[in-house]
One Martini backbone bead per residue (centre of mass of N, CA, C, O) as a GRO file, in nm:
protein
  305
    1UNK     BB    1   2.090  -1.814  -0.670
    2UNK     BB    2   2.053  -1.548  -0.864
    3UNK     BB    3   2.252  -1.286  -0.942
    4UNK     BB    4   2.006  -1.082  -0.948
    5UNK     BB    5   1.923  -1.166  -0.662
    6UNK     BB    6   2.147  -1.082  -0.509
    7UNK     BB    7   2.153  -0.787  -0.618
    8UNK     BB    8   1.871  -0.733  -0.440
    9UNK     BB    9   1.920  -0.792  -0.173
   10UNK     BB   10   2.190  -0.617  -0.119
   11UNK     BB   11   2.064  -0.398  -0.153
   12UNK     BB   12   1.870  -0.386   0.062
   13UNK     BB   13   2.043  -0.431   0.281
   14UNK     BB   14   2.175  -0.139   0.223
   15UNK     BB   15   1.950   0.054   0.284
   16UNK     BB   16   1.903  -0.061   0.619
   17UNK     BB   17   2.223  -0.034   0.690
   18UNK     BB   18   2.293   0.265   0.586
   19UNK     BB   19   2.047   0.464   0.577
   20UNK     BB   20   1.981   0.468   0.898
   21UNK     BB   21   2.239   0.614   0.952
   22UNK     BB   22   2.124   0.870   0.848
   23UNK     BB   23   2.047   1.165   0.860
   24UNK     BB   24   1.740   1.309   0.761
   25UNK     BB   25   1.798   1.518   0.560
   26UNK     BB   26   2.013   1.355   0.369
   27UNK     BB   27   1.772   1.135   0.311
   28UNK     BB   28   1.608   1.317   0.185
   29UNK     BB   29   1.783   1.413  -0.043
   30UNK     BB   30   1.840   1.166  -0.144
   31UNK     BB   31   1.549   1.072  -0.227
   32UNK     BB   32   1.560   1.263  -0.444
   33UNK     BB   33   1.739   1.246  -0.627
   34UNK     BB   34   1.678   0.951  -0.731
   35UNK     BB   35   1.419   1.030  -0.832
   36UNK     BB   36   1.515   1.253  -1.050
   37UNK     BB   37   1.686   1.046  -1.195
   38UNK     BB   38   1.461   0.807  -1.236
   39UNK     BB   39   1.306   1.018  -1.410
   40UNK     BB   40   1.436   1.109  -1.635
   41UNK     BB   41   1.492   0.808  -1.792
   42UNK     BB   42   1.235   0.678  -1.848
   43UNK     BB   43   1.096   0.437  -1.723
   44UNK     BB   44   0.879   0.175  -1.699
   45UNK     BB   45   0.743   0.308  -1.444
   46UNK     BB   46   0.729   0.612  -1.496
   47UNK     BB   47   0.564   0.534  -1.758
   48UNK     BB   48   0.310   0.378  -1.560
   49UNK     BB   49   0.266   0.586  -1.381
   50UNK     BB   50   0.170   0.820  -1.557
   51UNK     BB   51  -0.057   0.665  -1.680
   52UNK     BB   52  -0.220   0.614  -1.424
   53UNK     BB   53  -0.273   0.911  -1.407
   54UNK     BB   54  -0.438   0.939  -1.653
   55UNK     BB   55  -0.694   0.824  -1.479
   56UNK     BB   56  -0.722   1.005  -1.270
   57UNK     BB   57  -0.639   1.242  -1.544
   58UNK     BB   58  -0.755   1.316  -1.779
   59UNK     BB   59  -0.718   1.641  -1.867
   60UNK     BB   60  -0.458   1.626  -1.854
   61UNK     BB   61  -0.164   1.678  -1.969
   62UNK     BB   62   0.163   1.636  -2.040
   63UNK     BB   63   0.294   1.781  -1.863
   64UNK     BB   64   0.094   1.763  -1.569
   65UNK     BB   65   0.242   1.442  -1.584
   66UNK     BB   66   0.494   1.482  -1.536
   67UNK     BB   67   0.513   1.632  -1.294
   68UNK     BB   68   0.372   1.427  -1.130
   69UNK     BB   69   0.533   1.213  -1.154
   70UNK     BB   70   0.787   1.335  -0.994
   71UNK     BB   71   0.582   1.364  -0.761
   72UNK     BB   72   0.600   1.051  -0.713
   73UNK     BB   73   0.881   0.964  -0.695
   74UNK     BB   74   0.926   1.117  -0.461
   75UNK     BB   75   0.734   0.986  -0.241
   76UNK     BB   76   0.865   0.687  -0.340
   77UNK     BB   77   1.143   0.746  -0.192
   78UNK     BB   78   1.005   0.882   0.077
   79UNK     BB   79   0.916   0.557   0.144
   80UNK     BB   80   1.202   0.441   0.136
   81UNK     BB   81   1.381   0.603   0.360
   82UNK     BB   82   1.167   0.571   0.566
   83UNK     BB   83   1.184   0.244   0.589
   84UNK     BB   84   1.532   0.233   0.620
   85UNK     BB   85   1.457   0.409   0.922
   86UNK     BB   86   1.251   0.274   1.127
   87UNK     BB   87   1.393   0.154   1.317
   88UNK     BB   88   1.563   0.398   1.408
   89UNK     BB   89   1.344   0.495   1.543
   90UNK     BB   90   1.169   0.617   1.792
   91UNK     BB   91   0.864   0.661   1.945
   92UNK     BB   92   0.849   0.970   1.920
   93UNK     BB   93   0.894   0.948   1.588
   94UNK     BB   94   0.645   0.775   1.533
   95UNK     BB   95   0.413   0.987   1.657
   96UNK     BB   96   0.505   1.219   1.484
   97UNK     BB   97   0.450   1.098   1.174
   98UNK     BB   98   0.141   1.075   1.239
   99UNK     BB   99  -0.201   1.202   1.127
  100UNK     BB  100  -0.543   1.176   1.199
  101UNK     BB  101  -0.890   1.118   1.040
  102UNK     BB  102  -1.133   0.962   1.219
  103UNK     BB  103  -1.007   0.759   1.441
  104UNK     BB  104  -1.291   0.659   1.566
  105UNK     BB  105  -1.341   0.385   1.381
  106UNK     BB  106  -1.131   0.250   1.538
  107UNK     BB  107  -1.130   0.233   1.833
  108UNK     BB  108  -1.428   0.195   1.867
  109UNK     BB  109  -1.438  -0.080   1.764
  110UNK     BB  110  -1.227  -0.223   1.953
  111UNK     BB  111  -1.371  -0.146   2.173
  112UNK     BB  112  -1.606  -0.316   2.128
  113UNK     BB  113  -1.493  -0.611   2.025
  114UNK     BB  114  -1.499  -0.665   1.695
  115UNK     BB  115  -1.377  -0.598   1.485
  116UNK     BB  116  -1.120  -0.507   1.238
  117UNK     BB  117  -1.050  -0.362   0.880
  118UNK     BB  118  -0.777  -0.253   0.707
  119UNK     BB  119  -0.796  -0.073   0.402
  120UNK     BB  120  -0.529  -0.022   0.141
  121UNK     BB  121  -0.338   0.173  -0.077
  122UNK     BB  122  -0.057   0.280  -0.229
  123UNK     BB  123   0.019   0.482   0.016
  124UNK     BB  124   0.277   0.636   0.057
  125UNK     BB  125   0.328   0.466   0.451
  126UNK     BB  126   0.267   0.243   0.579
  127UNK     BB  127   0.477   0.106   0.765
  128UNK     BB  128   0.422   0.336   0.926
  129UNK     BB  129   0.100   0.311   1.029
  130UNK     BB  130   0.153   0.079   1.136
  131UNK     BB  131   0.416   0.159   1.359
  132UNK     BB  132   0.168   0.372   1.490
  133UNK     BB  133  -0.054   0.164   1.618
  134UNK     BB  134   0.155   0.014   1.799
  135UNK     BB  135   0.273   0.290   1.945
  136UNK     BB  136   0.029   0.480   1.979
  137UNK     BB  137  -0.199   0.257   2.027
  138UNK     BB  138  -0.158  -0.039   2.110
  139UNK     BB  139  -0.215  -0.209   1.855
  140UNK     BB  140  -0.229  -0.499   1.746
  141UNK     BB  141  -0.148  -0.686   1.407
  142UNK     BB  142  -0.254  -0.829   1.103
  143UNK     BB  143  -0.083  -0.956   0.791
  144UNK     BB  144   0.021  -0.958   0.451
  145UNK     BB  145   0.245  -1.114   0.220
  146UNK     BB  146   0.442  -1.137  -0.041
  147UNK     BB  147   0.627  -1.333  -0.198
  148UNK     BB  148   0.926  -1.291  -0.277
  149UNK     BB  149   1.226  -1.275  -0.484
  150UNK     BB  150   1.381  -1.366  -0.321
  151UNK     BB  151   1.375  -1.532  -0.001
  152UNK     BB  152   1.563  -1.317   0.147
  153UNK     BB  153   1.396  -1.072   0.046
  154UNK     BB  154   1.102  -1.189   0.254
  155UNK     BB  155   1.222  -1.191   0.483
  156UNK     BB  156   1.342  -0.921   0.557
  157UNK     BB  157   1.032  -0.814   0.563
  158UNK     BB  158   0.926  -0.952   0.801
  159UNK     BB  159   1.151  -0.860   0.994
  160UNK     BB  160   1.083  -0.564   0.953
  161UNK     BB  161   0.785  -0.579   1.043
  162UNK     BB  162   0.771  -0.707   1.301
  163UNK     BB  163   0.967  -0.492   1.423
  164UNK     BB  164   0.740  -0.323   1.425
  165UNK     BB  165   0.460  -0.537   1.554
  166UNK     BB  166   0.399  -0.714   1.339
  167UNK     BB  167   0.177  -0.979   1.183
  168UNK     BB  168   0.307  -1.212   0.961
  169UNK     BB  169   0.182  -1.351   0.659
  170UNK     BB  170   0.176  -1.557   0.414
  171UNK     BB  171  -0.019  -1.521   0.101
  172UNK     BB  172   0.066  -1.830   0.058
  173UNK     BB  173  -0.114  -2.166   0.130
  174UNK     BB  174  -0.403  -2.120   0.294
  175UNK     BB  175  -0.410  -1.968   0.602
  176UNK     BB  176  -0.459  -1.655   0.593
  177UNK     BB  177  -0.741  -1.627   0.648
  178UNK     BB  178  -0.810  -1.790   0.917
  179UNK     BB  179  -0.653  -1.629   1.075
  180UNK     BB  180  -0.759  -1.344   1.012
  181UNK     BB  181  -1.082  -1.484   1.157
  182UNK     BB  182  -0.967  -1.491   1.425
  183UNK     BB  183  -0.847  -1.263   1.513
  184UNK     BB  184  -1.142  -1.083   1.470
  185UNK     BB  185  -1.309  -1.232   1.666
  186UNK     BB  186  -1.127  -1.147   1.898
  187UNK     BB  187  -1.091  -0.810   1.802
  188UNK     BB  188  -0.895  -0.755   1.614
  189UNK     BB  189  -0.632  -0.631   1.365
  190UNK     BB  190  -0.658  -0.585   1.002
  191UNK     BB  191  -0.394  -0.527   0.746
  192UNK     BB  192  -0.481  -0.438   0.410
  193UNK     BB  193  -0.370  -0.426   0.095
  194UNK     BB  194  -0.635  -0.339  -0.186
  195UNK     BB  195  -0.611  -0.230  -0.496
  196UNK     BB  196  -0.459  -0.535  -0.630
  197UNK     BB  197  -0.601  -0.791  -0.803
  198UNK     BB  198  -0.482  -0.985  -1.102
  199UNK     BB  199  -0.663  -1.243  -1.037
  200UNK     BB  200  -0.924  -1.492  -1.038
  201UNK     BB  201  -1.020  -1.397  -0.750
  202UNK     BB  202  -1.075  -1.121  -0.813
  203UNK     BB  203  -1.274  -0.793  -0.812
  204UNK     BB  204  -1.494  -0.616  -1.009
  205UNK     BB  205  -1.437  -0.300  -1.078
  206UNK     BB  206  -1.484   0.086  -1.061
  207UNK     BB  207  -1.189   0.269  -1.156
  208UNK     BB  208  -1.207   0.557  -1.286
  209UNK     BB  209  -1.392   0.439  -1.531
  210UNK     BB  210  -1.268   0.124  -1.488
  211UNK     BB  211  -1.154  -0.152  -1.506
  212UNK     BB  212  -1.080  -0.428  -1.235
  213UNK     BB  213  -0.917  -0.566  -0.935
  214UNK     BB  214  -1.006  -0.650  -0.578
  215UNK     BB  215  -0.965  -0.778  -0.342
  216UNK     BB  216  -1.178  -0.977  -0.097
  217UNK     BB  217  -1.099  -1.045   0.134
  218UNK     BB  218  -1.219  -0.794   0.337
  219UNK     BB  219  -1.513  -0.853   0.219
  220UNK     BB  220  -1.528  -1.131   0.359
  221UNK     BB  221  -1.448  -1.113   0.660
  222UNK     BB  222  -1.677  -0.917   0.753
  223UNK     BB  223  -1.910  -1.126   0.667
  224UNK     BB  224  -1.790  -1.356   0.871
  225UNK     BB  225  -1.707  -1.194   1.168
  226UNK     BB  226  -1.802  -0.887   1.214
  227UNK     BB  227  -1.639  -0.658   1.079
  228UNK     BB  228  -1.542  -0.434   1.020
  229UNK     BB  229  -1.448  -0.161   0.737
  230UNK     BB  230  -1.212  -0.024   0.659
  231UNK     BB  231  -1.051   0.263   0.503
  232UNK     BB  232  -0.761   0.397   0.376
  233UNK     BB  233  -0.569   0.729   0.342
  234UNK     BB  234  -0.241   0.849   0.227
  235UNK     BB  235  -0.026   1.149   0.284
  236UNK     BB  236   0.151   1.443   0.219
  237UNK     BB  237   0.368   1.668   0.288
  238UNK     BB  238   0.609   1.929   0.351
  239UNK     BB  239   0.588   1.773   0.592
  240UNK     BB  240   0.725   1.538   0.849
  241UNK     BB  241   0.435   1.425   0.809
  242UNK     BB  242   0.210   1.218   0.804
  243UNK     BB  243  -0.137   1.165   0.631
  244UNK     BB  244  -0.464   1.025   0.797
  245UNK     BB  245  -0.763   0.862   0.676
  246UNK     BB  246  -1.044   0.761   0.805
  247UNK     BB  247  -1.324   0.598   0.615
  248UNK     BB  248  -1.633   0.514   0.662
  249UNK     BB  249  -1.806   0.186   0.710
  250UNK     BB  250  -1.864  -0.083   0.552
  251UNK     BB  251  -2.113  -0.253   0.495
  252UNK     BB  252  -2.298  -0.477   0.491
  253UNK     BB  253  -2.554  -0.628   0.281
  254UNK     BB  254  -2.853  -0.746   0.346
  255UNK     BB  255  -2.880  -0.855   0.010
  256UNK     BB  256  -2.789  -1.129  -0.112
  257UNK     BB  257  -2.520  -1.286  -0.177
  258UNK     BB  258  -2.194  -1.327  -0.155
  259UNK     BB  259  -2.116  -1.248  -0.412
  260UNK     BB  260  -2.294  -0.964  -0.428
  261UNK     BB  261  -2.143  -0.825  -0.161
  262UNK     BB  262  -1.844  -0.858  -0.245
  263UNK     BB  263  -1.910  -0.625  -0.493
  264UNK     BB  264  -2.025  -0.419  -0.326
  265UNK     BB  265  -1.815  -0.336  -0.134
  266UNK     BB  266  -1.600  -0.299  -0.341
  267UNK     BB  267  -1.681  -0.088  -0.469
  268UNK     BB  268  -1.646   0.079  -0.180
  269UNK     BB  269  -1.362   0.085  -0.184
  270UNK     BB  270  -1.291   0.207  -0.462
  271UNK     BB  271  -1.421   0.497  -0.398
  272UNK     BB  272  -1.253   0.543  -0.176
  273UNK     BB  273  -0.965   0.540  -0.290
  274UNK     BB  274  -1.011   0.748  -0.509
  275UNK     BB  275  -1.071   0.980  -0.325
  276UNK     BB  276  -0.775   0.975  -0.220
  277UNK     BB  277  -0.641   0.966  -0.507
  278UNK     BB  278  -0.805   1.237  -0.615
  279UNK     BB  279  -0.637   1.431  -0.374
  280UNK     BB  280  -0.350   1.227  -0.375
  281UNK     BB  281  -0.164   1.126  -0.674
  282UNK     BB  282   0.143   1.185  -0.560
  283UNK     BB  283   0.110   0.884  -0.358
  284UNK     BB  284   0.053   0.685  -0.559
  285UNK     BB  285   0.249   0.378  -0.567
  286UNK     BB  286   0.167   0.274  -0.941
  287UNK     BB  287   0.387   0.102  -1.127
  288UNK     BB  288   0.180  -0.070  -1.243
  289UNK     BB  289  -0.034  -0.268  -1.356
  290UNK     BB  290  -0.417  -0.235  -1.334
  291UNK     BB  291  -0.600  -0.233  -1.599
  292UNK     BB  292  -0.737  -0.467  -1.782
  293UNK     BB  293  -0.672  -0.269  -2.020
  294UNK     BB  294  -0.314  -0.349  -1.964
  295UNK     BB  295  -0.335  -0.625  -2.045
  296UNK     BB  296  -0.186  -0.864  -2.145
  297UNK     BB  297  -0.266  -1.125  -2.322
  298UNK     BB  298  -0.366  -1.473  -2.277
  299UNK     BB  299  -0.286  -1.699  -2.387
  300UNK     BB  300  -0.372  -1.991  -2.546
  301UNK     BB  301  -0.425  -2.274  -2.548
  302UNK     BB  302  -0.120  -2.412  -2.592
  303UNK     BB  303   0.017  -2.168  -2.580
  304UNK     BB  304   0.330  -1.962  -2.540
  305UNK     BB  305   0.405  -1.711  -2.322
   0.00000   0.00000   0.00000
């Protein structure tokens, strides 16, 4: 392991193992500090944010941006305070943690034995979401996660999620689609982050006006094995709640083939998640590049990455 490798390790470790046990005002204050602090310095990730929030507000300003971005920022750390409290939370500090609205397409679904895919982007704090679908509604589900580097801290995000209720499969191995089609023909409940797959596999759709790719999986199992495709987005305010929206489901289309459902599909999901995301924009929490228009060039065969 390579000394970067270990003090990333480390310094997650530490907040898991610090933060978690100061008082809550503590950690919120602490949480905005750092947010504020790491908005000054106007690092790559702060003005990747600020960039991508330009494409959901194209009329914003530059104050108008920096501003949000600011409140991206804070959102961005009240999601890792809350994270790394996560596990001392009591059932009763998780149940009283979120809110939703029209949560009856989950229920019934599940009611039903149909079995659900909850697809959602990077927003708020879904690792909350997870941990309160298994302690208020005691309903057991299954996600995954990508392989992160090192591989110890890899184990620690398993770990943790497991620890909240969740069954973790790694993302990579080519064994996670089969498995999660298990599930959900059994009945069961799948949650996957969805809005953001730049890989040769991903879904080209229109997102905010400018093409993307978003993973195919959620539309792919709906299809396979005749799940619910439910969206989901989630944001805060400025009480100690978070609040979250199911979506109505996406249907499969009646006509096409597969490739052609499967694109119907996700444009309906990402128009789903956008709705949430211009409503919420300073809980969308993507520092990284999204639309394609935003990708660096890849070498020519032959050349030199």
């Amino acid at each position: 392991m390579s000394a970067r490798d270990r003090l990333t390790d480390s310094l997650y470790g530490l907040g898991w193992g610090a933060v978690k046990k100061l008082p809550e005002p503590v950690a919120v204050r602490l949480g905005r500090t750092i947010a504020d602090l790491t908005w000054k310095r106007r690092g790559k990730g702060v003005r990747r944010l600020e960039s991508n929030y330009a494409r959901v507000l194209p009329d914003a300003s530059p104050e108008r941006l920096a501003e949000l971005s600011r409140a991206g920022m804070r959102s961005y750390l009240r999601y890792w305070m809350e994270s790394f409290r996560l596990p001392a939370w009591s059932a009763d500090r998780v149940r009283e943690g979120l809110t939703v609205k029209d949560l009856h397409h989950l229920t019934d679904g599940i009611a039903a034995g149909r079995g659900v895919v909850l697809a959602l982007p990077h927003m708020a704090n879904w690792d909350l979401a997870g941990a309160w679908v298994t302690t208020e509604l005691r309903i057991p589900f299954t996600t995954v996660a990508e392989r992160l580097k090192p591989e110890t801290l890899y184990d620690r995000f398993v770990a943790y999620r497991e620890g909240l209720g969740m069954e973790v499969l790694p993302h990579s191995g080519g064994t996670a689609f089969g498995t999660l089609a298990r599930r959900l023909r059994d009945g069961g409940l799948v949650c996957l982050v969805a809005e953001r797959d730049l890989s040769s596999s991903g879904v080209e759709v229109q997102f905010f006006g400018e093409a993307t790719r978003i993973p195919a999986g959620p539309a792919l199992l709906a299809q396979q094995t005749g799940a619910l495709l439910l969206p989901v987005t989630l944001w805060y305010d400025d009480s100690p709640v978070m609040r979250g929206r199911i979506h109505p489901p996406i249907e499969v289309p009646e006509a096409g083939n597969r490739a052609e459902k499967t694109s119907v599909m996700a444009q309906a999901l990402a128009d789903a998640f956008a709705s949430g995301i211009a409503d919420h924009p300073e809980d969308w929490h993507m520092l990284q590049r999204l639309w394609l228009a935003d990708l660096e060039p890849r070498p020519a065969d032959g050349e030199r990455p």
